[in-house]
XYZ file of C-alpha atoms in Angstrom:
454
model
C 12.579 -25.961 9.271
C 14.199 -22.862 7.826
C 13.551 -22.309 4.142
C 16.670 -22.456 1.978
C 16.641 -19.509 -0.414
C 19.513 -20.566 -2.628
C 22.672 -22.679 -2.860
C 25.570 -23.363 -5.223
C 25.983 -26.658 -7.056
C 29.507 -27.351 -8.294
C 31.315 -30.060 -10.233
C 34.556 -31.769 -9.275
C 35.842 -33.003 -12.638
C 39.018 -31.289 -13.823
C 40.538 -32.559 -17.083
C 39.037 -35.987 -16.539
C 40.115 -36.273 -12.895
C 37.669 -36.456 -10.006
C 38.871 -34.127 -7.225
C 36.083 -34.756 -4.701
C 38.368 -36.371 -2.142
C 40.968 -33.608 -2.464
C 38.337 -30.864 -2.095
C 36.852 -32.464 1.018
C 40.139 -33.392 2.645
C 41.646 -29.921 2.141
C 38.464 -27.883 2.647
C 38.170 -25.999 -0.601
C 36.637 -25.957 -4.077
C 38.284 -24.719 -7.275
C 37.000 -23.693 -10.692
C 38.941 -25.755 -13.228
C 38.667 -23.119 -15.949
C 40.853 -20.052 -16.425
C 38.434 -18.328 -18.787
C 34.961 -19.459 -17.703
C 32.686 -18.983 -14.670
C 35.089 -16.479 -13.032
C 32.431 -13.836 -12.363
C 29.997 -16.449 -11.052
C 32.575 -17.812 -8.588
C 33.195 -14.284 -7.320
C 29.465 -13.965 -6.487
C 29.696 -16.728 -3.862
C 29.466 -15.325 -0.321
C 30.779 -16.554 3.003
C 28.027 -18.571 4.688
C 26.461 -19.740 1.402
C 25.457 -23.384 1.091
C 27.267 -25.436 -1.541
C 27.028 -28.998 -2.876
C 29.356 -31.148 -4.990
C 27.415 -32.883 -7.746
C 28.077 -35.144 -10.688
C 25.786 -35.672 -13.639
C 25.292 -38.878 -15.564
C 22.538 -41.025 -17.026
C 20.984 -44.352 -16.125
C 18.630 -46.805 -17.758
C 18.313 -49.566 -15.155
C 17.635 -49.918 -11.415
C 15.547 -46.760 -11.074
C 12.989 -46.219 -8.279
C 10.201 -45.594 -10.797
C 9.006 -47.058 -14.090
C 11.105 -45.459 -16.845
C 9.904 -47.781 -19.632
C 13.496 -48.476 -20.663
C 14.254 -44.798 -21.326
C 17.570 -43.193 -20.379
C 17.106 -40.879 -17.376
C 19.380 -38.087 -16.162
C 20.837 -38.525 -12.691
C 22.289 -35.849 -10.414
C 24.562 -37.442 -7.818
C 25.089 -35.358 -4.663
C 28.451 -36.310 -3.139
C 28.925 -33.712 -0.398
C 27.416 -30.519 1.008
C 29.055 -27.676 2.862
C 29.228 -24.046 3.893
C 31.504 -21.463 2.283
C 34.044 -20.025 4.753
C 36.135 -17.816 2.415
C 36.111 -16.518 -1.169
C 39.501 -15.482 -2.562
C 37.708 -13.420 -5.266
C 40.089 -14.681 -7.928
C 37.296 -16.413 -9.846
C 38.904 -19.720 -8.978
C 39.048 -20.753 -5.328
C 36.788 -20.766 -2.293
C 37.239 -22.417 1.109
C 34.472 -24.742 2.278
C 33.631 -26.685 5.413
C 32.493 -29.929 3.801
C 30.198 -32.713 5.009
C 30.620 -35.924 2.987
C 27.838 -38.495 2.595
C 28.396 -42.209 3.168
C 27.040 -42.815 -0.320
C 26.107 -40.684 -3.306
C 22.528 -39.419 -2.994
C 20.802 -39.540 -6.357
C 18.249 -37.085 -7.717
C 16.550 -38.120 -10.936
C 15.147 -36.657 -14.155
C 16.334 -33.029 -13.783
C 20.100 -32.389 -13.860
C 22.664 -29.594 -13.718
C 25.517 -29.667 -16.211
C 27.494 -26.450 -15.584
C 30.647 -26.454 -13.463
C 28.997 -24.022 -11.042
C 25.354 -23.017 -10.895
C 23.250 -20.999 -8.465
C 19.914 -22.610 -7.654
C 17.263 -20.249 -6.254
C 14.138 -21.645 -4.594
C 11.758 -18.940 -5.835
C 12.673 -19.466 -9.507
C 10.966 -22.848 -9.950
C 9.323 -25.539 -7.830
C 11.964 -27.967 -9.129
C 14.750 -25.772 -7.721
C 13.006 -25.562 -4.366
C 12.554 -29.347 -4.294
C 16.210 -29.918 -5.201
C 17.363 -27.649 -2.364
C 15.127 -29.450 0.133
C 16.388 -32.825 -1.098
C 20.043 -31.799 -0.937
C 20.207 -29.879 2.333
C 17.123 -31.019 4.315
C 17.257 -34.725 3.357
C 13.728 -34.636 1.953
C 12.527 -37.207 -0.564
C 12.103 -36.471 -4.257
C 8.450 -36.318 -5.302
C 8.503 -38.580 -8.371
C 4.770 -38.323 -8.981
C 4.959 -34.561 -9.295
C 7.866 -34.809 -11.747
C 6.367 -37.511 -13.869
C 2.974 -35.832 -14.074
C 4.666 -32.743 -15.525
C 4.083 -32.919 -19.329
C 7.636 -31.722 -20.007
C 9.108 -34.816 -18.388
C 6.394 -37.418 -18.984
C 6.502 -36.737 -22.724
C 10.288 -36.513 -22.931
C 10.912 -39.826 -21.225
C 7.582 -41.477 -22.028
C 7.436 -42.672 -18.446
C 4.567 -43.296 -16.077
C 4.467 -42.000 -12.534
C 4.606 -45.447 -11.011
C 6.836 -45.025 -7.989
C 8.476 -48.092 -6.506
C 9.963 -46.197 -3.576
C 8.737 -43.105 -1.770
C 12.210 -41.982 -0.811
C 15.177 -41.060 -2.920
C 17.325 -42.593 -0.201
C 16.240 -46.059 -1.223
C 18.332 -48.905 0.074
C 20.445 -50.051 -2.886
C 19.581 -53.386 -4.433
C 21.402 -56.145 -2.610
C 24.648 -56.851 -4.415
C 25.967 -60.270 -3.524
C 29.684 -60.566 -2.940
C 31.370 -62.391 -5.805
C 34.621 -64.243 -5.124
C 37.090 -66.405 -7.012
C 35.300 -69.465 -5.642
C 32.011 -68.190 -7.099
C 33.723 -67.636 -10.439
C 35.223 -71.133 -10.484
C 31.842 -72.676 -9.643
C 30.259 -71.024 -12.683
C 33.056 -70.861 -15.243
C 35.025 -73.878 -16.410
C 38.534 -72.633 -15.627
C 41.009 -73.738 -13.018
C 42.177 -71.354 -10.313
C 45.501 -70.650 -12.030
C 43.808 -69.625 -15.287
C 41.245 -67.502 -13.441
C 44.004 -65.617 -11.610
C 45.903 -65.172 -14.864
C 42.827 -63.723 -16.573
C 42.144 -61.245 -13.757
C 45.785 -60.092 -13.704
C 45.689 -59.660 -17.463
C 42.622 -57.430 -17.273
C 43.979 -55.421 -14.338
C 47.263 -54.792 -16.140
C 46.058 -54.177 -19.703
C 42.538 -52.873 -18.851
C 41.349 -54.058 -22.293
C 40.963 -57.792 -22.955
C 39.337 -59.744 -25.777
C 37.980 -63.221 -25.045
C 38.346 -65.116 -28.299
C 37.160 -68.594 -29.075
C 34.988 -70.900 -31.091
C 31.181 -70.913 -30.891
C 29.794 -72.377 -27.699
C 32.793 -71.951 -25.394
C 30.884 -69.514 -23.163
C 32.609 -66.201 -23.955
C 29.623 -63.995 -23.090
C 28.850 -65.929 -19.919
C 32.499 -65.727 -18.880
C 32.717 -61.995 -19.631
C 29.863 -61.176 -17.255
C 31.272 -63.377 -14.469
C 34.737 -61.905 -15.022
C 33.201 -58.451 -14.574
C 31.599 -59.558 -11.291
C 34.938 -60.968 -10.121
C 36.869 -57.814 -10.980
C 34.309 -55.655 -9.137
C 34.046 -58.115 -6.260
C 30.254 -58.289 -6.317
C 27.328 -58.617 -8.709
C 27.100 -54.866 -9.260
C 24.955 -54.875 -12.389
C 24.877 -51.080 -12.413
C 28.667 -51.025 -12.931
C 28.451 -53.120 -16.089
C 27.206 -52.242 -19.559
C 27.095 -54.395 -22.666
C 26.724 -53.538 -26.361
C 26.991 -55.602 -29.523
C 28.895 -54.385 -32.569
C 27.642 -54.994 -36.110
C 28.705 -53.912 -39.574
C 26.648 -50.714 -39.631
C 27.571 -49.644 -36.071
C 29.272 -46.233 -36.085
C 31.124 -43.636 -34.045
C 27.871 -41.714 -33.728
C 26.189 -44.777 -32.211
C 29.024 -45.604 -29.819
C 30.617 -42.265 -28.863
C 28.446 -39.290 -29.814
C 26.703 -37.758 -32.785
C 23.930 -35.469 -33.933
C 20.381 -36.793 -33.976
C 17.146 -35.202 -35.230
C 15.109 -33.412 -32.572
C 12.051 -31.158 -32.407
C 14.314 -28.132 -32.847
C 16.558 -29.495 -35.602
C 19.520 -31.575 -34.477
C 20.994 -32.174 -31.044
C 24.256 -33.753 -29.936
C 23.498 -37.100 -28.287
C 26.066 -39.004 -26.268
C 26.490 -42.689 -26.998
C 26.695 -45.524 -24.465
C 30.472 -45.411 -24.058
C 30.583 -41.679 -23.255
C 27.732 -42.017 -20.752
C 29.360 -45.040 -19.144
C 32.715 -43.264 -18.776
C 31.022 -40.223 -17.223
C 29.311 -42.484 -14.741
C 32.595 -44.221 -13.884
C 34.426 -40.900 -13.529
C 31.841 -39.818 -10.968
C 32.570 -42.926 -8.890
C 36.364 -43.409 -9.047
C 36.519 -45.704 -6.009
C 34.743 -48.509 -7.877
C 35.475 -50.469 -11.042
C 33.271 -50.284 -14.134
C 33.254 -52.909 -16.884
C 32.195 -52.221 -20.472
C 31.505 -55.419 -22.450
C 31.483 -55.505 -26.267
C 30.005 -58.596 -27.897
C 31.068 -59.504 -31.445
C 33.776 -56.848 -31.282
C 35.268 -57.835 -34.639
C 31.963 -57.461 -36.499
C 32.271 -53.680 -36.562
C 34.661 -51.336 -38.341
C 36.697 -50.672 -35.214
C 38.730 -47.724 -36.464
C 35.490 -46.059 -37.528
C 33.674 -46.867 -34.273
C 36.406 -45.902 -31.810
C 37.838 -42.957 -33.762
C 40.164 -40.857 -31.595
C 39.289 -43.007 -28.572
C 41.639 -45.611 -30.008
C 44.373 -43.703 -28.180
C 42.434 -42.898 -24.998
C 41.651 -46.532 -24.165
C 45.354 -47.382 -23.884
C 46.490 -48.221 -20.368
C 49.018 -45.389 -20.129
C 46.659 -42.844 -21.706
C 43.851 -43.229 -19.165
C 42.889 -39.889 -17.647
C 44.382 -37.899 -20.533
C 41.879 -35.584 -22.214
C 41.250 -35.173 -25.907
C 38.856 -33.002 -27.881
C 36.257 -35.204 -29.561
C 35.056 -34.744 -33.143
C 31.766 -33.342 -31.859
C 31.223 -31.259 -28.745
C 33.332 -28.712 -26.917
C 34.266 -30.498 -23.686
C 37.505 -32.550 -23.679
C 36.939 -36.222 -22.900
C 39.034 -38.869 -21.175
C 38.593 -42.554 -20.365
C 38.789 -43.001 -16.575
C 41.323 -45.329 -15.022
C 38.532 -47.387 -13.390
C 36.966 -48.425 -16.727
C 37.820 -51.886 -18.060
C 36.830 -53.167 -21.505
C 36.066 -56.814 -22.266
C 35.446 -57.764 -25.903
C 34.280 -61.098 -27.314
C 35.374 -62.478 -30.660
C 34.170 -65.563 -32.530
C 37.233 -67.191 -34.109
C 35.132 -69.479 -36.319
C 33.351 -66.788 -38.335
C 35.043 -66.779 -41.739
C 33.105 -63.714 -42.887
C 34.881 -61.420 -40.439
C 38.120 -59.574 -41.027
C 40.760 -59.836 -38.368
C 41.347 -56.873 -36.090
C 43.756 -54.273 -37.426
C 47.105 -54.011 -35.678
C 46.403 -50.531 -34.293
C 43.547 -51.876 -32.212
C 45.122 -55.286 -31.608
C 48.044 -53.815 -29.671
C 45.627 -52.018 -27.328
C 44.043 -55.301 -26.209
C 45.308 -58.477 -24.631
C 43.809 -61.668 -26.086
C 42.708 -64.646 -24.030
C 41.752 -67.839 -25.849
C 38.692 -69.518 -24.324
C 38.804 -73.248 -24.963
C 36.184 -76.030 -24.824
C 35.926 -77.608 -21.377
C 35.029 -81.189 -22.287
C 38.247 -82.410 -20.663
C 37.627 -80.746 -17.301
C 36.260 -82.630 -14.305
C 34.247 -79.530 -13.365
C 32.298 -79.775 -16.643
C 31.567 -83.459 -16.084
C 30.417 -82.734 -12.549
C 28.179 -79.929 -13.842
C 26.328 -82.399 -16.094
C 26.050 -84.995 -13.358
C 24.675 -82.363 -10.957
C 21.907 -81.692 -13.488
C 21.001 -85.405 -13.406
C 22.246 -86.158 -16.912
C 22.635 -89.922 -17.290
C 26.172 -91.135 -16.481
C 26.572 -92.959 -19.788
C 25.381 -89.935 -21.758
C 27.850 -87.708 -19.896
C 30.728 -90.032 -20.822
C 29.445 -90.188 -24.412
C 29.323 -86.368 -24.759
C 32.798 -85.922 -23.328
C 34.520 -88.650 -25.350
C 32.777 -87.968 -28.662
C 33.328 -84.202 -28.625
C 36.956 -84.567 -27.614
C 37.410 -86.866 -30.612
C 35.563 -84.439 -32.903
C 37.629 -81.479 -31.756
C 40.863 -83.397 -32.452
C 39.691 -83.775 -36.081
C 38.739 -80.093 -36.278
C 42.141 -79.022 -34.905
C 43.977 -81.288 -37.353
C 42.115 -79.916 -40.386
C 44.393 -77.323 -42.091
C 41.315 -75.362 -43.219
C 39.967 -75.123 -39.668
C 42.208 -75.450 -36.617
C 41.930 -74.705 -32.900
C 39.665 -71.683 -33.376
C 36.873 -73.835 -34.838
C 36.558 -76.412 -32.043
C 33.035 -77.052 -30.766
C 32.313 -75.523 -27.374
C 30.839 -77.142 -24.288
C 28.066 -74.611 -23.617
C 25.670 -76.394 -25.988
C 25.251 -78.951 -23.202
C 25.273 -76.747 -20.110
C 21.481 -76.565 -19.732
C 19.787 -79.936 -19.448
C 16.002 -79.909 -19.976
C 15.406 -83.409 -18.612
C 13.955 -84.749 -21.871
C 14.906 -87.830 -23.891
C 15.235 -85.728 -27.043
C 17.632 -83.189 -25.488
C 20.905 -84.593 -26.845
C 19.437 -85.650 -30.199
C 17.965 -82.182 -30.846
C 21.223 -80.387 -29.984
C 23.117 -82.557 -32.463
C 20.490 -82.305 -35.203
C 19.589 -78.621 -35.003
C 22.736 -76.957 -33.607
C 25.854 -79.062 -34.167
C 25.020 -80.581 -37.575
C 24.432 -77.198 -39.329
C 27.716 -75.939 -37.895
C 29.694 -78.960 -39.114
C 28.131 -78.666 -42.572
C 29.306 -75.080 -42.660
C 32.804 -76.124 -41.566
C 33.049 -78.833 -44.243
C 30.817 -77.148 -46.815
C 32.879 -78.669 -49.629
C 33.075 -82.111 -47.977
C 29.485 -82.873 -46.954
C 30.242 -86.591 -46.606
C 32.788 -85.781 -43.898
C 30.280 -83.604 -42.057
C 27.597 -86.296 -42.196
C 30.045 -88.918 -40.977
C 31.020 -86.707 -38.045
C 27.368 -86.205 -37.113
C 26.696 -89.959 -37.300
C 29.612 -90.634 -34.938
C 28.182 -88.162 -32.415
C 24.801 -89.867 -32.230
C 24.101 -92.699 -29.809
C 23.691 -96.057 -31.497
C 20.712 -97.986 -30.183
């Protein structure tokens, strides 16, 4: 095997667009800057090896124990040989070889648009060249025994795979039928919800407590992707102290002062931009608990459907940022929380709203309880009593449809005699007393009507 002395690693993101397919199809690579990297591009020689890379981060599904720490990932999308340099600092011709899937190198990454990697400069560079061009495995143990990396990530060199070309985790196909088996919607409503998300790209599932908004959001993400691709989904929860610096980016203390740290949404969008052929779903629980204008900042514009792919300079950092077209946002909102302000109109018009309703009236919910071996009479009791209760809640001018009790309280049967009694006493009763806090007698009467009379 001939030793590789050096090679060029280049990016393919130009103003938020991924040009990998165009580069490969037309046999070239282009520097997206008019005022940067020109001299470096001119150094590239005919016959030099070159690789298209993307850089992102990951926290889950890694082939070693990362102890929950975020790890840098270098995705190698294609390799090739330079056939011509136009010496304009911009364009070179390349004979490309595309991989069937992105090959991922972990822990050490390259962030510049173009960078020369020389084997004799560092053992890491030599290993990266062998991995990229000779299909050799990454030596995780060597990386993770290096104090620089073991201390930075606080990770142990416990390798779960000896090859970087690990077979991806099996991702089961997820169809409309799968969705309907798990979520209490009919086929028409499921199709409507998917179309809504595909058209608007940003949807908020709103509803009362216990209607299964979080459960539905995850299954809706699976359905939109077409499989249970957990790596294509990320979830955060907003709260009153959540900020732009937490969500987008901000400065954090480091050993050398302060460093700019990217938040989960920036990292997720970078990951999605590096894989434009697949859909990525970002889920926000309790979306109306945060100060949304403060959290989203200038991204309020970039998440709009017709603004996807457009770049904007962020408050911090020098690189323009855009939200890729393959990113979808699903928010969840509890309509029964009186302590929360409604969403402002600026954000409201950027989302479509889907009201998730209790499913006590659906045959699929009844069948779900029967399949769990809940007693027939108890199933009928739950369905009839909670439909009656929700009619009263809807009719109350101080409450209304958004305060109806959801069905998910009863979705998990534990096969005990106390199951129903405990749900009523410790989950439903406190909620009703909060609803009718100034009419405790009404709340107590409602609870009494829910219980089974011996």
